[in-house]
Tab-separated table of C-alpha atoms in Angstrom:
chain	number	residue	atom	x	y	z
A	1	MET	CA	-17.456	-2.312	27.798
A	2	ARG	CA	-17.498	-1.311	31.445
A	3	ILE	CA	-14.579	0.714	32.792
A	4	ALA	CA	-13.991	1.933	36.338
A	5	THR	CA	-11.517	3.996	38.326
A	6	TRP	CA	-10.729	3.625	42.014
A	7	ASN	CA	-8.162	5.110	44.367
A	8	ILE	CA	-7.662	1.897	46.320
A	9	ASN	CA	-5.344	3.331	49.009
A	10	SER	CA	-3.092	0.208	49.049
A	11	LEU	CA	-3.812	-2.647	46.681
A	12	ARG	CA	-2.159	-5.209	48.953
A	13	ALA	CA	-4.469	-4.232	51.811
A	14	ARG	CA	-7.626	-4.320	49.674
A	15	MET	CA	-7.129	-7.042	47.066
A	16	ASP	CA	-10.195	-8.866	48.379
A	17	ARG	CA	-12.329	-5.769	47.851
A	18	VAL	CA	-11.000	-5.349	44.310
A	19	LEU	CA	-11.822	-8.943	43.413
A	20	ALA	CA	-15.326	-8.675	44.866
A	21	PHE	CA	-15.937	-5.342	43.114
A	22	LEU	CA	-14.835	-6.687	39.721
A	23	ASP	CA	-17.097	-9.713	40.097
A	24	ARG	CA	-20.104	-7.837	41.446
A	25	HIS	CA	-20.147	-5.221	38.691
A	26	GLN	CA	-18.561	-7.298	35.907
A	27	VAL	CA	-15.986	-4.613	35.188
A	28	ASP	CA	-13.892	-5.053	32.036
A	29	VAL	CA	-11.172	-2.501	32.821
A	30	LEU	CA	-10.277	-1.108	36.238
A	31	ALA	CA	-7.838	1.775	36.702
A	32	LEU	CA	-6.322	1.858	40.173
A	33	GLN	CA	-4.479	4.642	41.957
A	34	GLU	CA	-2.422	4.807	45.129
A	35	THR	CA	-1.498	1.129	44.922
A	36	LYS	CA	1.428	1.845	47.284
A	37	ALA	CA	3.713	-0.928	46.039
A	38	LYS	CA	6.361	-1.897	43.553
A	39	PRO	CA	5.030	-4.386	40.953
A	40	ALA	CA	7.216	-7.148	42.454
A	41	GLN	CA	5.467	-6.667	45.807
A	42	LEU	CA	2.012	-7.405	44.401
A	43	ASP	CA	0.555	-10.913	44.425
A	44	LEU	CA	-1.649	-10.830	41.322
A	45	THR	CA	-2.454	-14.542	41.269
A	46	GLN	CA	-6.144	-14.179	42.073
A	47	LEU	CA	-6.656	-11.462	39.473
A	48	VAL	CA	-4.957	-13.546	36.797
A	49	GLU	CA	-7.001	-16.607	37.762
A	50	ALA	CA	-10.131	-14.482	37.437
A	51	GLY	CA	-9.185	-13.746	33.810
A	52	TYR	CA	-7.549	-10.351	34.194
A	53	GLU	CA	-4.287	-9.010	32.838
A	54	VAL	CA	-2.515	-6.502	35.080
A	55	HIS	CA	0.141	-3.857	34.505
A	56	ALA	CA	1.328	-1.935	37.556
A	57	HIS	CA	3.679	1.011	37.876
A	58	GLY	CA	5.147	1.706	41.295
A	59	LEU	CA	8.511	2.804	42.661
A	60	ASN	CA	8.064	2.576	46.430
A	61	GLN	CA	5.398	2.552	49.127
A	62	TRP	CA	3.954	5.845	47.884
A	63	ASN	CA	1.725	6.643	44.910
A	64	GLY	CA	1.520	3.826	42.346
A	65	VAL	CA	-0.996	3.142	39.562
A	66	ALA	CA	-2.247	0.054	37.757
A	67	LEU	CA	-4.541	-1.179	35.008
A	68	VAL	CA	-6.566	-4.382	35.365
A	69	SER	CA	-8.264	-5.650	32.199
A	70	ARG	CA	-10.046	-8.676	30.779
A	71	VAL	CA	-10.236	-7.086	27.312
A	72	GLY	CA	-6.504	-6.723	26.653
A	73	LEU	CA	-3.723	-4.315	27.559
A	74	GLU	CA	-1.750	-3.239	24.503
A	75	ASP	CA	0.928	-0.578	24.001
A	76	VAL	CA	1.393	-0.020	27.739
A	77	ARG	CA	2.995	3.333	28.608
A	78	PRO	CA	4.200	3.740	32.208
A	79	GLU	CA	4.367	7.530	32.337
A	80	LEU	CA	3.246	10.798	30.813
A	81	PRO	CA	5.574	12.379	28.248
A	82	ALA	CA	7.507	15.376	29.599
A	83	VAL	CA	6.162	14.773	33.101
A	84	PRO	CA	7.711	16.994	35.796
A	85	VAL	CA	9.811	15.394	38.509
A	86	TRP	CA	9.619	15.652	42.292
A	87	PRO	CA	11.510	17.061	44.113
A	88	GLU	CA	12.181	19.536	41.347
A	89	ASP	CA	15.969	19.478	41.529
A	90	GLU	CA	18.773	17.207	40.381
A	91	THR	CA	17.612	14.440	42.742
A	92	GLY	CA	14.028	14.438	41.481
A	93	VAL	CA	12.324	11.477	39.850
A	94	ALA	CA	9.170	11.017	37.798
A	95	GLU	CA	6.815	9.601	40.399
A	96	ALA	CA	4.596	6.588	39.640
A	97	ARG	CA	1.448	8.549	38.926
A	98	ALA	CA	0.382	7.549	35.404
A	99	ILE	CA	0.033	4.448	33.267
A	100	SER	CA	-1.901	3.912	30.039
A	101	ALA	CA	-2.778	1.123	27.633
A	102	VAL	CA	-5.086	0.379	24.726
A	103	VAL	CA	-8.015	-1.814	25.769
A	104	GLY	CA	-11.113	-3.287	24.168
A	105	ASP	CA	-12.301	-1.438	21.083
A	106	GLY	CA	-9.243	0.769	20.688
A	107	LEU	CA	-9.684	2.839	23.849
A	108	ARG	CA	-6.530	4.301	25.362
A	109	ILE	CA	-7.175	4.573	29.065
A	110	TRP	CA	-4.917	6.468	31.460
A	111	SER	CA	-4.913	5.663	35.180
A	112	LEU	CA	-3.893	8.936	36.837
A	113	TYR	CA	-2.981	9.955	40.369
A	114	VAL	CA	-2.548	13.731	40.250
A	115	PRO	CA	-0.262	15.213	42.941
A	116	ASN	CA	-2.066	16.466	46.031
A	117	GLY	CA	-0.416	19.889	46.221
A	118	ARG	CA	-0.179	19.805	50.034
A	119	GLU	CA	-0.511	23.531	50.758
A	120	ILE	CA	-1.029	26.552	48.521
A	121	ASP	CA	2.408	28.025	49.281
A	122	HIS	CA	4.201	24.655	49.136
A	123	PRO	CA	6.475	23.748	46.167
A	124	HIS	CA	4.296	20.642	45.717
A	125	PHE	CA	1.431	22.926	44.680
A	126	ALA	CA	3.438	24.331	41.750
A	127	TYR	CA	4.482	20.763	40.901
A	128	LYS	CA	0.799	19.761	40.820
A	129	LEU	CA	-0.027	22.517	38.341
A	130	ARG	CA	2.899	21.564	36.092
A	131	TRP	CA	1.818	17.925	36.247
A	132	LEU	CA	-1.704	18.822	35.165
A	133	ASP	CA	-0.301	20.900	32.312
A	134	ALA	CA	1.751	17.911	31.131
A	135	LEU	CA	-1.481	15.902	31.107
A	136	ARG	CA	-3.251	18.608	29.117
A	137	ALA	CA	-0.397	18.677	26.601
A	138	GLU	CA	-0.621	14.917	26.116
A	139	GLY	CA	-4.367	15.087	25.610
A	140	ALA	CA	-4.067	17.945	23.118
A	141	ARG	CA	-1.408	15.997	21.223
A	142	GLU	CA	-3.604	12.893	21.007
A	143	LEU	CA	-6.568	14.834	19.635
A	144	ALA	CA	-4.427	16.879	17.240
A	145	GLU	CA	-3.154	13.644	15.724
A	146	ASP	CA	-6.640	12.108	15.546
A	147	PRO	CA	-9.798	14.097	16.421
A	148	GLN	CA	-11.667	10.768	16.633
A	149	ALA	CA	-9.197	9.270	19.101
A	150	ARG	CA	-10.736	7.198	21.871
A	151	VAL	CA	-8.900	8.389	24.974
A	152	ALA	CA	-10.018	8.464	28.591
A	153	PHE	CA	-8.213	10.222	31.443
A	154	VAL	CA	-9.457	8.523	34.598
A	155	GLY	CA	-8.409	8.618	38.224
A	156	ASP	CA	-7.906	10.765	41.289
A	157	PHE	CA	-7.404	14.331	40.061
A	158	ASN	CA	-7.164	15.913	43.521
A	159	VAL	CA	-9.219	18.842	42.206
A	160	ALA	CA	-12.832	19.718	42.986
A	161	PRO	CA	-13.695	21.747	39.858
A	162	HIS	CA	-16.984	23.227	41.133
A	163	ASP	CA	-18.216	24.533	44.474
A	164	GLU	CA	-20.822	21.760	44.590
A	165	ASP	CA	-17.989	19.206	44.522
A	166	VAL	CA	-17.110	19.830	48.173
A	167	TRP	CA	-19.306	19.651	51.241
A	168	SER	CA	-18.311	23.141	52.435
A	169	MET	CA	-16.516	25.889	50.541
A	170	GLU	CA	-16.136	27.738	53.833
A	171	PHE	CA	-14.214	24.782	55.266
A	172	PHE	CA	-11.901	24.668	52.226
A	173	GLU	CA	-11.138	28.367	52.133
A	174	GLY	CA	-7.374	28.788	51.850
A	175	LYS	CA	-6.844	25.077	51.151
A	176	THR	CA	-5.829	23.148	48.061
A	177	HIS	CA	-8.195	21.314	45.670
A	178	VAL	CA	-10.554	24.287	45.214
A	179	THR	CA	-8.235	27.161	44.260
A	180	GLU	CA	-8.578	29.129	41.039
A	181	PRO	CA	-5.252	27.857	39.586
A	182	GLU	CA	-6.219	24.211	40.191
A	183	ARG	CA	-9.672	24.683	38.749
A	184	ALA	CA	-8.192	26.504	35.764
A	185	ALA	CA	-5.823	23.579	35.169
A	186	PHE	CA	-8.774	21.181	35.273
A	187	GLN	CA	-10.774	23.399	32.928
A	188	ALA	CA	-7.808	23.412	30.543
A	189	LEU	CA	-8.263	19.644	30.219
A	190	VAL	CA	-11.928	20.190	29.376
A	191	ASP	CA	-11.028	22.905	26.881
A	192	ALA	CA	-8.536	20.505	25.269
A	193	GLY	CA	-11.460	18.177	24.491
A	194	PHE	CA	-11.798	15.993	27.594
A	195	THR	CA	-15.258	16.142	29.142
A	196	ASP	CA	-16.456	14.780	32.486
A	197	VAL	CA	-18.704	11.957	31.249
A	198	VAL	CA	-20.057	11.042	34.704
A	199	ARG	CA	-21.566	14.352	35.824
A	200	PRO	CA	-24.634	14.185	33.516
A	201	ASP	CA	-25.800	10.979	35.236
A	202	ASN	CA	-24.689	12.057	38.708
A	203	PRO	CA	-25.348	15.777	39.206
A	204	GLY	CA	-24.572	17.522	42.481
A	205	PRO	CA	-24.628	18.866	45.035
A	206	GLY	CA	-23.942	16.144	47.570
A	207	VAL	CA	-22.404	13.705	45.086
A	208	TYR	CA	-18.894	12.799	46.193
A	209	THR	CA	-16.166	10.209	45.565
A	210	TYR	CA	-13.921	10.833	48.594
A	211	TRP	CA	-14.544	11.139	52.321
A	212	ASP	CA	-11.700	11.647	54.800
A	213	TYR	CA	-11.253	8.951	57.446
A	214	GLN	CA	-11.130	11.636	60.144
A	215	GLN	CA	-14.024	13.433	61.843
A	216	LEU	CA	-16.661	10.913	60.714
A	217	ARG	CA	-16.750	12.599	57.314
A	218	PHE	CA	-18.493	9.676	55.571
A	219	PRO	CA	-21.496	9.267	57.882
A	220	LYS	CA	-21.795	13.063	58.012
A	221	LYS	CA	-21.851	13.122	54.170
A	222	GLU	CA	-18.945	15.565	54.185
A	223	GLY	CA	-17.078	14.554	51.052
A	224	MET	CA	-15.404	15.751	47.884
A	225	ARG	CA	-15.824	14.875	44.224
A	226	ILE	CA	-12.244	14.501	42.990
A	227	ASP	CA	-12.290	11.217	41.005
A	228	PHE	CA	-13.248	11.571	37.351
A	229	VAL	CA	-13.558	9.962	33.949
A	230	LEU	CA	-12.697	12.543	31.288
A	231	GLY	CA	-13.231	11.434	27.691
A	232	THR	CA	-12.556	12.685	24.197
A	233	PRO	CA	-15.587	13.375	21.957
A	234	ALA	CA	-15.504	9.789	20.663
A	235	VAL	CA	-15.656	8.497	24.228
A	236	GLN	CA	-18.375	10.950	25.236
A	237	GLN	CA	-20.569	9.707	22.393
A	238	ALA	CA	-20.086	6.085	23.475
A	239	VAL	CA	-21.243	6.530	27.085
A	240	THR	CA	-24.451	4.654	27.894
A	241	GLY	CA	-24.437	5.173	31.658
A	242	SER	CA	-22.354	5.789	34.762
A	243	PHE	CA	-22.498	5.619	38.548
A	244	ILE	CA	-20.456	6.101	41.719
A	245	ASP	CA	-20.354	3.001	43.906
A	246	ARG	CA	-20.795	4.701	47.262
A	247	GLU	CA	-21.346	1.315	48.942
A	248	GLU	CA	-17.625	0.566	48.537
A	249	ARG	CA	-16.825	3.349	50.989
A	250	LYS	CA	-18.708	1.469	53.707
A	251	GLY	CA	-17.554	-1.225	56.075
A	252	LYS	CA	-14.335	-2.235	57.749
A	253	GLY	CA	-11.185	-1.755	55.696
A	254	ALA	CA	-12.723	0.482	53.033
A	255	SER	CA	-10.672	2.877	50.928
A	256	ASP	CA	-11.429	6.544	51.537
A	257	HIS	CA	-12.470	6.776	47.867
A	258	ALA	CA	-15.429	5.207	46.043
A	259	PRO	CA	-15.136	3.664	42.560
A	260	VAL	CA	-16.506	5.516	39.548
A	261	VAL	CA	-17.984	3.286	36.826
A	262	VAL	CA	-18.773	4.094	33.180
A	263	ASP	CA	-20.410	1.955	30.482
A	264	LEU	CA	-19.244	2.450	26.885
A	265	GLU	CA	-20.607	1.175	23.589
A	266	PHE	CA	-18.473	2.049	20.585
């Protein structure tokens, strides 16, 4: 089974790229982030005609996640348990940042769009850390119930866990994505039993999944590695290969993220 994750940066604007990507790589399950639409706003006709089932979770023109599968989508869950809300007051809502389902050979896959954090002293930064802790708690719960559980946390984590995951630590000094609290929150996921299954096949430095549209970051190779596939031990053992499709960052109308692809054999 081939799974992939991709921050598409508007599904409506890039449906043609999604269809071509699925066909070119024969992907069985695709987790999308930043779909930027309510489900009713998405025309899924072409995906359905291509043999895919789709579940999308979106509340407005911001955020949004989806799962696209040709190997089933069972027990769909549109949010993390005990997820924090934003803004964190009586008007806050649980943003559309997570959706999961059971696919293929009993794999529960989560499509995740972790909050950005904005700035280190911004309330959104504290919200980001609480959101990551809610994810860790869910992962720990799953493995406590079944140490052999097949669970994958995939998506845009908005964290670069190692110095080699950014093009310049000097440039990112004092900025989000590389701070000790964010990296500690990411490491807590690893400590809970969820390992980055892509890094062994794609070691850094210079291996990225995101390049800003500004300042010619992509041609300058000035990127970040912030999109991951984190798997439980059962998932780790099933991995037969992985790659980052850097070609999808090229050309007119590309997302600022590249897809990450993993092959599994349970």
